XYZ file of C-alpha atoms in Angstrom:
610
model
C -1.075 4.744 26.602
C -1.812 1.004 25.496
C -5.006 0.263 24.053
C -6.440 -3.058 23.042
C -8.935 -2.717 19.788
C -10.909 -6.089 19.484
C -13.586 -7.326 16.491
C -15.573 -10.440 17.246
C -18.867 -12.345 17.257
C -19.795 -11.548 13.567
C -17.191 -12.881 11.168
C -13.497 -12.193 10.692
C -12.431 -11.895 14.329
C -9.259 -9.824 15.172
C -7.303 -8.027 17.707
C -4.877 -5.048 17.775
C -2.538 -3.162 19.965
C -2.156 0.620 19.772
C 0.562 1.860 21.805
C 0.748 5.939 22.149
C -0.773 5.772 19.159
C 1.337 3.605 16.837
C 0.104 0.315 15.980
C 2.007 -2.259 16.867
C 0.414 -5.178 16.911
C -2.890 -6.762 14.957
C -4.381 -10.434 13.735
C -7.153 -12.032 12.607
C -8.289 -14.881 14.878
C -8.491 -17.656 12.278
C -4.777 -17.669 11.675
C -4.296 -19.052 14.658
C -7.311 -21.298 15.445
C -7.354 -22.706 11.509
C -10.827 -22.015 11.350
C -11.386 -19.560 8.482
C -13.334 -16.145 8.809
C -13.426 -17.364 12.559
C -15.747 -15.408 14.254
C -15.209 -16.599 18.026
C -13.629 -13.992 20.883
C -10.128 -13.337 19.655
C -8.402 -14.990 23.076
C -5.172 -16.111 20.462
C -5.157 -12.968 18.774
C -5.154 -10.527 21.997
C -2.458 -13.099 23.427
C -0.007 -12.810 20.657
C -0.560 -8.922 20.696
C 0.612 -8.628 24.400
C 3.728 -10.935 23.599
C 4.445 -9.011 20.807
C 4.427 -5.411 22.819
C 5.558 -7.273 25.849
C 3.618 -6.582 27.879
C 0.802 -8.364 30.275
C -2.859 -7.316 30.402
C -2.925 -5.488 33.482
C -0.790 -2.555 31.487
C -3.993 -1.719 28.952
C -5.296 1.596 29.570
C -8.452 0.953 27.631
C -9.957 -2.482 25.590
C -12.227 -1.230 23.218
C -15.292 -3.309 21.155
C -15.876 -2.402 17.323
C -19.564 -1.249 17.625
C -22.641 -0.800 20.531
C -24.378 -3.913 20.886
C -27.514 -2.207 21.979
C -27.532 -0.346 19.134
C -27.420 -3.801 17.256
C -30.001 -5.195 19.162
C -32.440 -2.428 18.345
C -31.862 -2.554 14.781
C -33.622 -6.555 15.280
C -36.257 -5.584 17.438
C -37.586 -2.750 14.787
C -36.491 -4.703 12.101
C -38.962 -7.344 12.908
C -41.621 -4.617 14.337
C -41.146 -3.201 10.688
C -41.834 -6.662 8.893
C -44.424 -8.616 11.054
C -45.086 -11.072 10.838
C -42.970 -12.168 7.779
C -39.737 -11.707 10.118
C -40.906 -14.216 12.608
C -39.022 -17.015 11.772
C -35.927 -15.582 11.328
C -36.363 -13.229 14.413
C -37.645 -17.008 16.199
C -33.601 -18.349 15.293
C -31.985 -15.024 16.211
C -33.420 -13.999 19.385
C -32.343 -16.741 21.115
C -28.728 -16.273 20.349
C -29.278 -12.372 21.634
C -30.762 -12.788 24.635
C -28.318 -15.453 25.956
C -25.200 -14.120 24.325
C -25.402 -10.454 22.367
C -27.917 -8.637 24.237
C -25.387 -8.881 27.151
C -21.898 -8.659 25.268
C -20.499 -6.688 27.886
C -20.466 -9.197 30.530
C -19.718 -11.831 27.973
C -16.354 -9.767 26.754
C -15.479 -9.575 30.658
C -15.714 -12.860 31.507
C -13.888 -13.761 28.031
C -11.055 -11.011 29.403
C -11.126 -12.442 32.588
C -10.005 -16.076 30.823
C -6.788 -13.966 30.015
C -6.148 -11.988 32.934
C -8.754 -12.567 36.066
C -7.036 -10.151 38.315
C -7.949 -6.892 35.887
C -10.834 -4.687 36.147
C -12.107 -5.082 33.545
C -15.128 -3.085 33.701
C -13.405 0.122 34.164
C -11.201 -0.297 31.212
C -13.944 -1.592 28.617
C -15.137 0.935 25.738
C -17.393 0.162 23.187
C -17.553 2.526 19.228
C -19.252 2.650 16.745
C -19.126 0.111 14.194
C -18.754 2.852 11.207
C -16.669 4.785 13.698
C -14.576 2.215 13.908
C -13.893 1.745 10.111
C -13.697 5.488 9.476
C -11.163 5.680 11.892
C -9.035 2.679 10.441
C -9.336 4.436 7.227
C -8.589 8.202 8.474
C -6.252 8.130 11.106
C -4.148 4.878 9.883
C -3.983 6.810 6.487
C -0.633 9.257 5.545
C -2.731 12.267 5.829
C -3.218 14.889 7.534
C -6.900 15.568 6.438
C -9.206 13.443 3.719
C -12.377 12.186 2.815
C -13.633 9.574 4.541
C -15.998 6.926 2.811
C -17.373 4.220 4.713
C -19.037 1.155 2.988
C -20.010 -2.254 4.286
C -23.293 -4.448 4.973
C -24.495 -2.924 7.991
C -23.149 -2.385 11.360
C -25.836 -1.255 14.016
C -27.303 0.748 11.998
C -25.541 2.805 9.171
C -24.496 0.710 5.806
C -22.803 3.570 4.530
C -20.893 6.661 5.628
C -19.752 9.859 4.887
C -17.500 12.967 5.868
C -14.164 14.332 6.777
C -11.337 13.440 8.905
C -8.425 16.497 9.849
C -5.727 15.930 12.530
C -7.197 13.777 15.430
C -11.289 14.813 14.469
C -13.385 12.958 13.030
C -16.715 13.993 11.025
C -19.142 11.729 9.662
C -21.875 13.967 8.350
C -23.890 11.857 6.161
C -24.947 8.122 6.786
C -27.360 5.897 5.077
C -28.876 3.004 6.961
C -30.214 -0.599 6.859
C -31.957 -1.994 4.969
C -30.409 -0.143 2.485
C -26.908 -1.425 1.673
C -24.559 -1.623 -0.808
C -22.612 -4.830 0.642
C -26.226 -6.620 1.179
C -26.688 -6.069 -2.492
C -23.684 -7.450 -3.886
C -23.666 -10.569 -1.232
C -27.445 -10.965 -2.729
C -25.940 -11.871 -5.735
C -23.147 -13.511 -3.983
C -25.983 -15.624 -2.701
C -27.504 -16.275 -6.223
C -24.826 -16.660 -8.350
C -23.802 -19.665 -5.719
C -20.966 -18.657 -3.618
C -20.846 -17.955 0.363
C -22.328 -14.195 1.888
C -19.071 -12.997 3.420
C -16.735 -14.992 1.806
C -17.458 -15.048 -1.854
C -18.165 -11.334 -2.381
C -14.076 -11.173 -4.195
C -15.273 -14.793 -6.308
C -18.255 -12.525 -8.337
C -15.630 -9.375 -8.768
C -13.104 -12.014 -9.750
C -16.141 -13.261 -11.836
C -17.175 -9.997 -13.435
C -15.044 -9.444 -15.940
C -15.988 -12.961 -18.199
C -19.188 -11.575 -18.722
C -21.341 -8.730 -19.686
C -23.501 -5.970 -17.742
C -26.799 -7.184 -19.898
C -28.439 -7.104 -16.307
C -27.080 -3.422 -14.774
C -30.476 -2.010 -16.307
C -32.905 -4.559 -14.296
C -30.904 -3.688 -11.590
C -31.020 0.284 -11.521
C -34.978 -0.266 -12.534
C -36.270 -2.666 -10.163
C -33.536 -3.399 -7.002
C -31.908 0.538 -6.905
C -33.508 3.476 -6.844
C -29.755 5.689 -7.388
C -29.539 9.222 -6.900
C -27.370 11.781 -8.772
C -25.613 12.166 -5.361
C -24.887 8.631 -4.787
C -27.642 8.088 -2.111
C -30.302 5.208 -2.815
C -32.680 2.908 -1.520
C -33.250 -0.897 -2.310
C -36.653 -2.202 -3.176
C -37.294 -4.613 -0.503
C -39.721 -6.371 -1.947
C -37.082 -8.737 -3.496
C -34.151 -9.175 -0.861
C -35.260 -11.749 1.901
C -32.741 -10.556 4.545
C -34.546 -8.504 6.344
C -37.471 -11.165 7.416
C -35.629 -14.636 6.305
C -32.902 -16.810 6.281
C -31.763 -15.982 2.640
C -30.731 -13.278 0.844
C -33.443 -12.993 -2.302
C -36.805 -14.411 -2.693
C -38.674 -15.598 -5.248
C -39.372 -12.164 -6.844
C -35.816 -12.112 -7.419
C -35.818 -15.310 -9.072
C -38.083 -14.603 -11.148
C -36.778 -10.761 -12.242
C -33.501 -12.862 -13.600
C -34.862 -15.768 -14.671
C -34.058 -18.353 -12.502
C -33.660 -19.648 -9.122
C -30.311 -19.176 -6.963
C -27.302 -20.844 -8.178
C -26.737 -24.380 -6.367
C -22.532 -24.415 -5.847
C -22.206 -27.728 -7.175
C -23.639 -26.534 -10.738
C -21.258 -25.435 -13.203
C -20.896 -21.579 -13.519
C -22.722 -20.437 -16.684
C -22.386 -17.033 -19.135
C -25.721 -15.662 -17.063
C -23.957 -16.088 -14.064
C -21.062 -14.397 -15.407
C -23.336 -11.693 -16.783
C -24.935 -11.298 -13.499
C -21.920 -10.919 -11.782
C -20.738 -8.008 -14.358
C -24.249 -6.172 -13.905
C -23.514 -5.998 -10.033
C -20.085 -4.843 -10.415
C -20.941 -1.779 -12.914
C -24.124 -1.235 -10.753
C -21.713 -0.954 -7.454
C -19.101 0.735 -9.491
C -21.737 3.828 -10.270
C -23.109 3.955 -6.863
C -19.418 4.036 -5.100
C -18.351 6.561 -7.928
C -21.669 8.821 -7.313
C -20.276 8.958 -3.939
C -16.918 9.581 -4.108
C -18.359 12.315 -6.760
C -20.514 14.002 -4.095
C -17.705 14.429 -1.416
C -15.184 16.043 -3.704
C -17.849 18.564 -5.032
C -17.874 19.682 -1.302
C -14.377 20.613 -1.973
C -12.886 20.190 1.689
C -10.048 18.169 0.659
C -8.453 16.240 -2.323
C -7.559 13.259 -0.149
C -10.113 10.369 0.316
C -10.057 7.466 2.942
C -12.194 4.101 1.904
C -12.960 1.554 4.642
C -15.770 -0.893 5.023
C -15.940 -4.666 3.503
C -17.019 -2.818 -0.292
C -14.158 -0.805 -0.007
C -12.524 -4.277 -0.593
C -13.572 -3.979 -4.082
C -10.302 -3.226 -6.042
C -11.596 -3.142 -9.113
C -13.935 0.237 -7.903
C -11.316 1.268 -5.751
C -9.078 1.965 -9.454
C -11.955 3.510 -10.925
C -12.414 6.319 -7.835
C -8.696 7.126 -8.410
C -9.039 6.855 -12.693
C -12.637 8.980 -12.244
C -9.984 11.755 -10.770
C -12.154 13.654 -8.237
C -9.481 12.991 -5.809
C -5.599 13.189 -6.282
C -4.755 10.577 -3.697
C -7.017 7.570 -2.269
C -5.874 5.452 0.824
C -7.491 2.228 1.528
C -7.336 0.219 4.811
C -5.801 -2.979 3.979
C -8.307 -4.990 6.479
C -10.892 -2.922 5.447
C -13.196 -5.187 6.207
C -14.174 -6.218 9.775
C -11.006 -7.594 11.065
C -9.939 -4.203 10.434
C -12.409 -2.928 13.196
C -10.322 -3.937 15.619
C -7.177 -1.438 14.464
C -10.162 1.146 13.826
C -11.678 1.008 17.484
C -8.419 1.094 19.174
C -7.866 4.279 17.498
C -10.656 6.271 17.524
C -10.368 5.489 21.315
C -6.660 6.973 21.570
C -7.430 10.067 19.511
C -11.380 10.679 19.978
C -11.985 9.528 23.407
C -8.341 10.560 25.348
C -8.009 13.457 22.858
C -4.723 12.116 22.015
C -2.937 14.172 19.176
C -2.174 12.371 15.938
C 0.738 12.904 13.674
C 0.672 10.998 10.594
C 3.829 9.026 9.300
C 5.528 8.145 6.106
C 3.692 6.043 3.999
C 0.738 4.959 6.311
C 0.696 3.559 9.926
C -0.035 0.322 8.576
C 3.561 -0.622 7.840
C 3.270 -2.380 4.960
C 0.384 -4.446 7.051
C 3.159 -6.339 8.420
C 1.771 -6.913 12.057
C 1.555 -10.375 12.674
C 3.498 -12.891 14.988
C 7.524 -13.383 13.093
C 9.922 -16.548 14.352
C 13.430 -15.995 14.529
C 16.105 -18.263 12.349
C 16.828 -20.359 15.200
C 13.383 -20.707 15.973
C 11.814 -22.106 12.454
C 14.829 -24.329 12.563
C 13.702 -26.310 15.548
C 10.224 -26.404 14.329
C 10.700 -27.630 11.147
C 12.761 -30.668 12.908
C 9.889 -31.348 14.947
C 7.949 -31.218 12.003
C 10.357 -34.188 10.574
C 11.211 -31.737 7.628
C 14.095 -31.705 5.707
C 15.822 -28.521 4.413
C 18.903 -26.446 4.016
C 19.734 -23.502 5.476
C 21.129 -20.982 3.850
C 22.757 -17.359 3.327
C 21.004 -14.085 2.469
C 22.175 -13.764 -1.158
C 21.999 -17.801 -1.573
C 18.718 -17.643 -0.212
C 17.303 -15.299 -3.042
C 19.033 -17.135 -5.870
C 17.988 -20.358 -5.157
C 13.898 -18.987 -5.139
C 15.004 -16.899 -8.419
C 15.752 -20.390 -9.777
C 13.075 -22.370 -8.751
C 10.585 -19.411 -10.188
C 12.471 -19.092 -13.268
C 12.282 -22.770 -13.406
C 8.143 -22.872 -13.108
C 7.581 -23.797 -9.721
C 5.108 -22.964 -7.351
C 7.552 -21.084 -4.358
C 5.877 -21.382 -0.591
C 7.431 -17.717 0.178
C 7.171 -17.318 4.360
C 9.012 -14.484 5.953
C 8.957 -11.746 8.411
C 5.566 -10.623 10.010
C 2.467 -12.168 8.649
C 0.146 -9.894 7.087
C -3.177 -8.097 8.705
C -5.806 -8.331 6.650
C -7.453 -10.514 4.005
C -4.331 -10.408 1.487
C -0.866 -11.880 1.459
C 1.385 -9.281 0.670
C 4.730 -11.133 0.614
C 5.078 -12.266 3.922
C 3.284 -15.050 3.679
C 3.032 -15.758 0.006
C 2.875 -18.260 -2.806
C 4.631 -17.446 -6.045
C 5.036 -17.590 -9.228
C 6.404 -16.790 -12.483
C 4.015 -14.802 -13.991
C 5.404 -14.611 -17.608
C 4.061 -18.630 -18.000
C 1.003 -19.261 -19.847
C 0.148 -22.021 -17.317
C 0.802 -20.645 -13.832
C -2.414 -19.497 -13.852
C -4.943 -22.273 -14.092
C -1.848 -24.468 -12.549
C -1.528 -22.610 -8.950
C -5.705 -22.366 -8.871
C -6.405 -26.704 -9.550
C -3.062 -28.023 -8.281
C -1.692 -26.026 -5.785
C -5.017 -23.940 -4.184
C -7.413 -26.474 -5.532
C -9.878 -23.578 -6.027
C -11.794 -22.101 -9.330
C -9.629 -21.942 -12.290
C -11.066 -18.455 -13.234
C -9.688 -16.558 -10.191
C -7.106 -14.196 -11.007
C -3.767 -13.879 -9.432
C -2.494 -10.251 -8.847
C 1.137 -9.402 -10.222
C 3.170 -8.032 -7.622
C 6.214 -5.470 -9.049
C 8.401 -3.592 -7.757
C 7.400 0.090 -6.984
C 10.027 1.839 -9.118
C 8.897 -0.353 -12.064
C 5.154 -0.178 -11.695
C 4.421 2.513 -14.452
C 6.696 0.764 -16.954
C 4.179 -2.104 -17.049
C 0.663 -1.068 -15.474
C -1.496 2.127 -16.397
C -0.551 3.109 -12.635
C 2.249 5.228 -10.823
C 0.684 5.445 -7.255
C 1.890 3.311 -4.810
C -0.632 0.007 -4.329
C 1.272 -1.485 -1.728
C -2.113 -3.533 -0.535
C -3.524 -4.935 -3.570
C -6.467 -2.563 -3.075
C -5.882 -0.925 -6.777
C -6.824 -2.677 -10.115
C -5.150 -1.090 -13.389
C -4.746 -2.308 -16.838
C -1.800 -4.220 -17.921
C -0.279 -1.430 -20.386
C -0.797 -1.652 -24.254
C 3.128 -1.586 -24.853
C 3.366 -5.414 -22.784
C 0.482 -6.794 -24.429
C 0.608 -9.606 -27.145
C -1.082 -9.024 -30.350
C -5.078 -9.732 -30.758
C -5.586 -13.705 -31.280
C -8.594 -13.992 -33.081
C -9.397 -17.081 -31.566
C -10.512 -14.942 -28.906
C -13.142 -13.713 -30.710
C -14.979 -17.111 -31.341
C -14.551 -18.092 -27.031
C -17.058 -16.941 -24.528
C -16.987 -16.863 -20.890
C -15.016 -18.916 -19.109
C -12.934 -20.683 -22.196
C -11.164 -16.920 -22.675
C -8.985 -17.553 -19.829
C -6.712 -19.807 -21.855
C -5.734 -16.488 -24.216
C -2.055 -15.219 -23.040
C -3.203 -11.679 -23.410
C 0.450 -10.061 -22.210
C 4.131 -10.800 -21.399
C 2.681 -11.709 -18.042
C -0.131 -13.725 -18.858
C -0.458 -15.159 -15.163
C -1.218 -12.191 -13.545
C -2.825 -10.625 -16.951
C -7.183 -10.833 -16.268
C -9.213 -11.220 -19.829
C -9.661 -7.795 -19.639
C -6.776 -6.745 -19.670
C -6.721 -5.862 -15.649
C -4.424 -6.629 -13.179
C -5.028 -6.057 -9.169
C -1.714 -4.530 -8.827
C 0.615 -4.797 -5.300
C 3.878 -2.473 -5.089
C 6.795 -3.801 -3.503
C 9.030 -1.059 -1.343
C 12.308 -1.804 0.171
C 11.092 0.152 3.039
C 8.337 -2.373 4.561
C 9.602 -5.859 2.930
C 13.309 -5.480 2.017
C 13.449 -9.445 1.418
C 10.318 -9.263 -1.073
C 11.979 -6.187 -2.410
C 15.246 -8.152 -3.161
C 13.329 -11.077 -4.261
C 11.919 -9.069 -7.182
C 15.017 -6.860 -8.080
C 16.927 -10.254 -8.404
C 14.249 -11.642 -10.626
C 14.180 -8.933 -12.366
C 17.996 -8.910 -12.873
C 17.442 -12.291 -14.253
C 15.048 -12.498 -16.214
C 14.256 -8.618 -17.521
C 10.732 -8.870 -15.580
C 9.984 -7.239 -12.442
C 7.231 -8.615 -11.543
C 6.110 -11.983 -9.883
C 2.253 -13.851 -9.087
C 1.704 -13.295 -5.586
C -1.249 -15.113 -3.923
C -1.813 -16.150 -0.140
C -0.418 -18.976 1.376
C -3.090 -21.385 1.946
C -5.808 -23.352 0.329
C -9.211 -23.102 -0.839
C -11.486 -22.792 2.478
C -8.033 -22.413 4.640
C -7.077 -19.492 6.627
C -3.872 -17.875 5.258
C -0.427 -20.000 7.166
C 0.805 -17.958 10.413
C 3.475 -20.792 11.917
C 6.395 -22.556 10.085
C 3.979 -25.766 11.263
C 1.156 -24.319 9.069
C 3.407 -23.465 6.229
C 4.914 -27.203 5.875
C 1.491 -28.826 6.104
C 0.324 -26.299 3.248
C 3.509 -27.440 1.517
C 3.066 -31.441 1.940
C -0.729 -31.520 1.615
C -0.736 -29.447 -2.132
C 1.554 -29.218 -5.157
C 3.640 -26.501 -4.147
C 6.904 -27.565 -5.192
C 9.693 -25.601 -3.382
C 9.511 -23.710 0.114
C 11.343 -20.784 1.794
C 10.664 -19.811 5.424
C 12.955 -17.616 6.537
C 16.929 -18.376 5.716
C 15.621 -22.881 5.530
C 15.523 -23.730 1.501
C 13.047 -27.424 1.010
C 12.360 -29.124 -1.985
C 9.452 -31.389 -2.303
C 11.431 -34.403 -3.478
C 13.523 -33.948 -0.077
C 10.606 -35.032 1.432
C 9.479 -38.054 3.782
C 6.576 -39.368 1.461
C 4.940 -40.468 4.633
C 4.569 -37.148 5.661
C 2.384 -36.414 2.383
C -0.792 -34.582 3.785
C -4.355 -34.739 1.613
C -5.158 -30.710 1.848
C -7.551 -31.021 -1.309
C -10.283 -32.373 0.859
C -9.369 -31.266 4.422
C -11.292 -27.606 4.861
C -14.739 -26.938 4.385
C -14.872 -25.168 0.603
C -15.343 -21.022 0.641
């Protein structure tokens, strides 16, 4: 049975193939348009998953949509009914958009099908789920077991922000739900909003944020914005969110609770935004953790499945496993929308045709490995085209000459194998580092991503070596699990950091790998296994061999406001519009200085900023 899962019209756009239940397929529209969190109807995406299975459309079974638009379209029309008139002008811009595009999705998502394959019924073979449906069953039955937990978390879906239950073979069981207006992922991307970054894009900036300041502001938000329960359930005090009946997330009352109005992104970040951004992490950290608390007391299983854009949150995601209600936590590696796609294609193989589900080694992810590869013959050619100049060469050459250029400082273009699914590169299409240099850091985020200098970088290590360098021996193979850097590889106290605040702290080495070291101490940890990326796998053991540390900085291919590289094309532009110095796609070795300077590309300024 082949069954098409597509996400689409909101943000994040994606498609994915299950085929008798194995995934085989899945991508995110905006790797292939360029156009980042692209929300369009994922024609590129569902194209590239037929090629890959080999198959034309007429052989789907079943194409199934990510959630019930009518469903959607209710939650507006009470929404406003709720709020009148205050909603008016925001139901005024939205309405519109429904009635000519949404209300009627299903005859739009034919006639887009019917672009790709006009001879198909497609009527007969279009299913729509749930939207919280579809991420519990991206979490559950993608996961490696056999029963779990399941917690769902985003900003809303038709109805239902949150969700809660139980997952065993091929059931599902979602027992417990709580619903808009009340949301966790409204709440943080209301301070997304005010601390001046995008709503659906910056959410990871203010966790990335967090830790340079202090929770002064948790308290105002547990008294006035969250009414939390000892159970994890809560409602948000309306009166100072604006989504509901505007076109912004807070108001004026909100301003005023914190002392100011929204952050404009062109003003410099400040120690209350910083502080701001800490309260909302601890307050989202004891609201996911009353949660996760709740389902283990009902004792059904030690496993727990997280899906859901929150359950992007890595830093939370470390303390569910550290809080120890649960002995093993899986997290969907697009957890997030795109992921719907995987999600709905699943639910409709095991819920709707009953299918029966045996879970495999590791996770049915594969290492999230699921995007479009090229062949060594094939990135030859288009790097020619390209007019680049490079040097192909063998496996073991291949590795030493990127062991070099790491060991040497330089920022390494890494692109091999499958590209990723999901929202992080995971060594497939990567830029790296040597993480034991005090300046990779704040070097890869101005000169090479052109992006925030207080972003982190996440170390990834090998698996086998993990423990001997992170408080962490689980395997964190999506970079979905923050631990501390352990007290044995840190440097001794400088107490010049006691006299820095804020921002200025991030030029402390704090470890041997200060790159991929966080002020606190954290690090949002990826393991390497031979199993799903033997190349990345050798990369490291070689480094390691070299140099004593197994461990490299590992951050996504692509610039600030760009969508992560999916061709060879996409890679060299990257490469000749940015300071990274060396690049490796596939077995082809280039050096910057090899370089036509004519073909010099100005990326700095070429995508609209995140």
């Amino acid at each position: 049975m082949r069954i098409l899962g597509i996400s689409a019209f909101y943000h994040d756009s994606a498609a994915a193939l299950v085929v008798d239940g194995k995934i085989v397929a899945a991508a995110q529209e905006e790797r292939f348009t360029r156009r980042k969190h692209d929300p369009g109807f994922p024609a590129s995406a569902i194209r590239y998953c037929l090629a890959e299975a080999g198959i034309g459309a007429s052989a789907l079974d079943h194409v199934v949509f990510y959630e019930k638009p009518f469903l959607k379209f209710e939650r507006l029309l009470e929404t406003y009914l709720a709020f009148a008139p205050r909603g008016f002008r925001s139901f005024r811009t939205a309405i519109p958009i429904w009635l000519k595009e949404k209300l009627f999705q299903k005859s739009v998502l034919r006639n887009h099908l019917r672009a790709i394959d006009d001879a198909v019924d497609w009527e007969a073979r279009l299913l729509f789920a749930d939207h919280h449906q579809s991420h519990a069953a991206s979490a559950f039955f993608a996961s490696p077991f056999t029963e779990s937990a399941i917690l769902t978390l985003d900003g809303v879906g038709e109805w239902t922000t949150t969700s809660a239950g139980f997952g065993r073979d091929n059931a599902l069981d979602l027992r417990r739900e709580i619903n808009f207006p009340h949301s966790i992922g409204l709440l943080y991307s209301a301070f997304t909003y005010y601390t001046g970054f995008k709503v659906n894009s910056g959410e990871y900036k203010v966790m990335g944020l967090a830790p340079y300041g202090e929770p002064k502001y948790a308290k105002l938000i547990l008294e006035h914005l969250v009414d939390l329960k000892d159970d994890g359930s809560f409602r948000l005090d309306l009166g100072y969110f604006d989504y509901c009946t505007g076109l912004t997330m807070t108001n004026s009352r909100f301003d005023d609770l914190f002392g100011g109005k929204p952050r404009d992104p062109s003003e410099l970040l400040e120690q209350r935004h910083m502080d701001l951004a800490a309260s909302v992490q601890h307050v989202t950290e004891e609201i996911v953790l009353r949660l996760t608390r709740s389902l283990a007391r009902e004792g059904l299983s030690k496993n727990l499945c997280l899906a859901g854009g929150v359950a992007l949150n890595c830093v939370a995601n470390g303390k569910i496993l550290r809080d120890g209600q649960f002995e093993k936590i899986w997290v969907q590696p697009a957890a997030g929308d795109a992921g719907g796609a995987v999600g709905a294609a699943l639910a409709a193989y095991h819920q709707f045709a009953g299918k029966p589900r045996t879970p495999t080694a590791g996770d049915a992810m594969a290492g999230s490995y699921l995007g479009p590869a090229f062949a060594p013959s094939e990135i030859e050619s288009r790097l020619r085209a390209a007019g680049a100049v490079f040097t192909a060469l063998d496996d073991d050459a291949i590795i030493s000459h990127t062991v070099e250029a790491l060991i040497a400082e330089k920022a390494v273009g890494w692109f091999q194998g499958r590209m990723e699914f999901g929202p992080r590169a995971l060594g497939g299409r990567s830029i790296l580092g040597d993480p034991r240099s005090p300046t990779m850091q704040s070097s890869l985020n101005l000169r090479v991503k052109f992006r925030e200098s207080f972003r982190p970088f996440a170390p990834a290590v090998l698996r086998e070596d993990v423990a001997d360098w992170f408080a962490l021996d689980e395997d964190s193979p999506y970079m979905l699990l923050v631990a501390d850097v352990l007290g044995k590889r840190r440097l001794p106290a400088d107490p010049r950091k006691e006299m820095l605040f804020g921002i200025e702290r991030l030029n402390i080495a704090r470890s041997e790998i200060p790159a991929v070291t966080h002020v606190d101490y954290s690090a949002r940890v990826q393991t390497v296994h031979a199993d799903t990326n033997k190349r990345f796998h050798d990369l490291l053991t070689a480094f390691k061999a070299a140099t004593g540390c197994p461990v490299l900085v590992n951050t996504s291919f692509n610039v600030r406001g760009e969508p992560i590289v999916c061709t060879p094309e996409d890679a060299f532009r990257c490469f000749m519009g940015s300071d990274i110095e060396v690049l490796v796609i596939g077995n082809c070795f280039l050096r910057k200085e090899d370089q036509s300077p004519a073909l010099k590309l100005d990326y700095k300024n070429r995508f609209e900023l995140d």
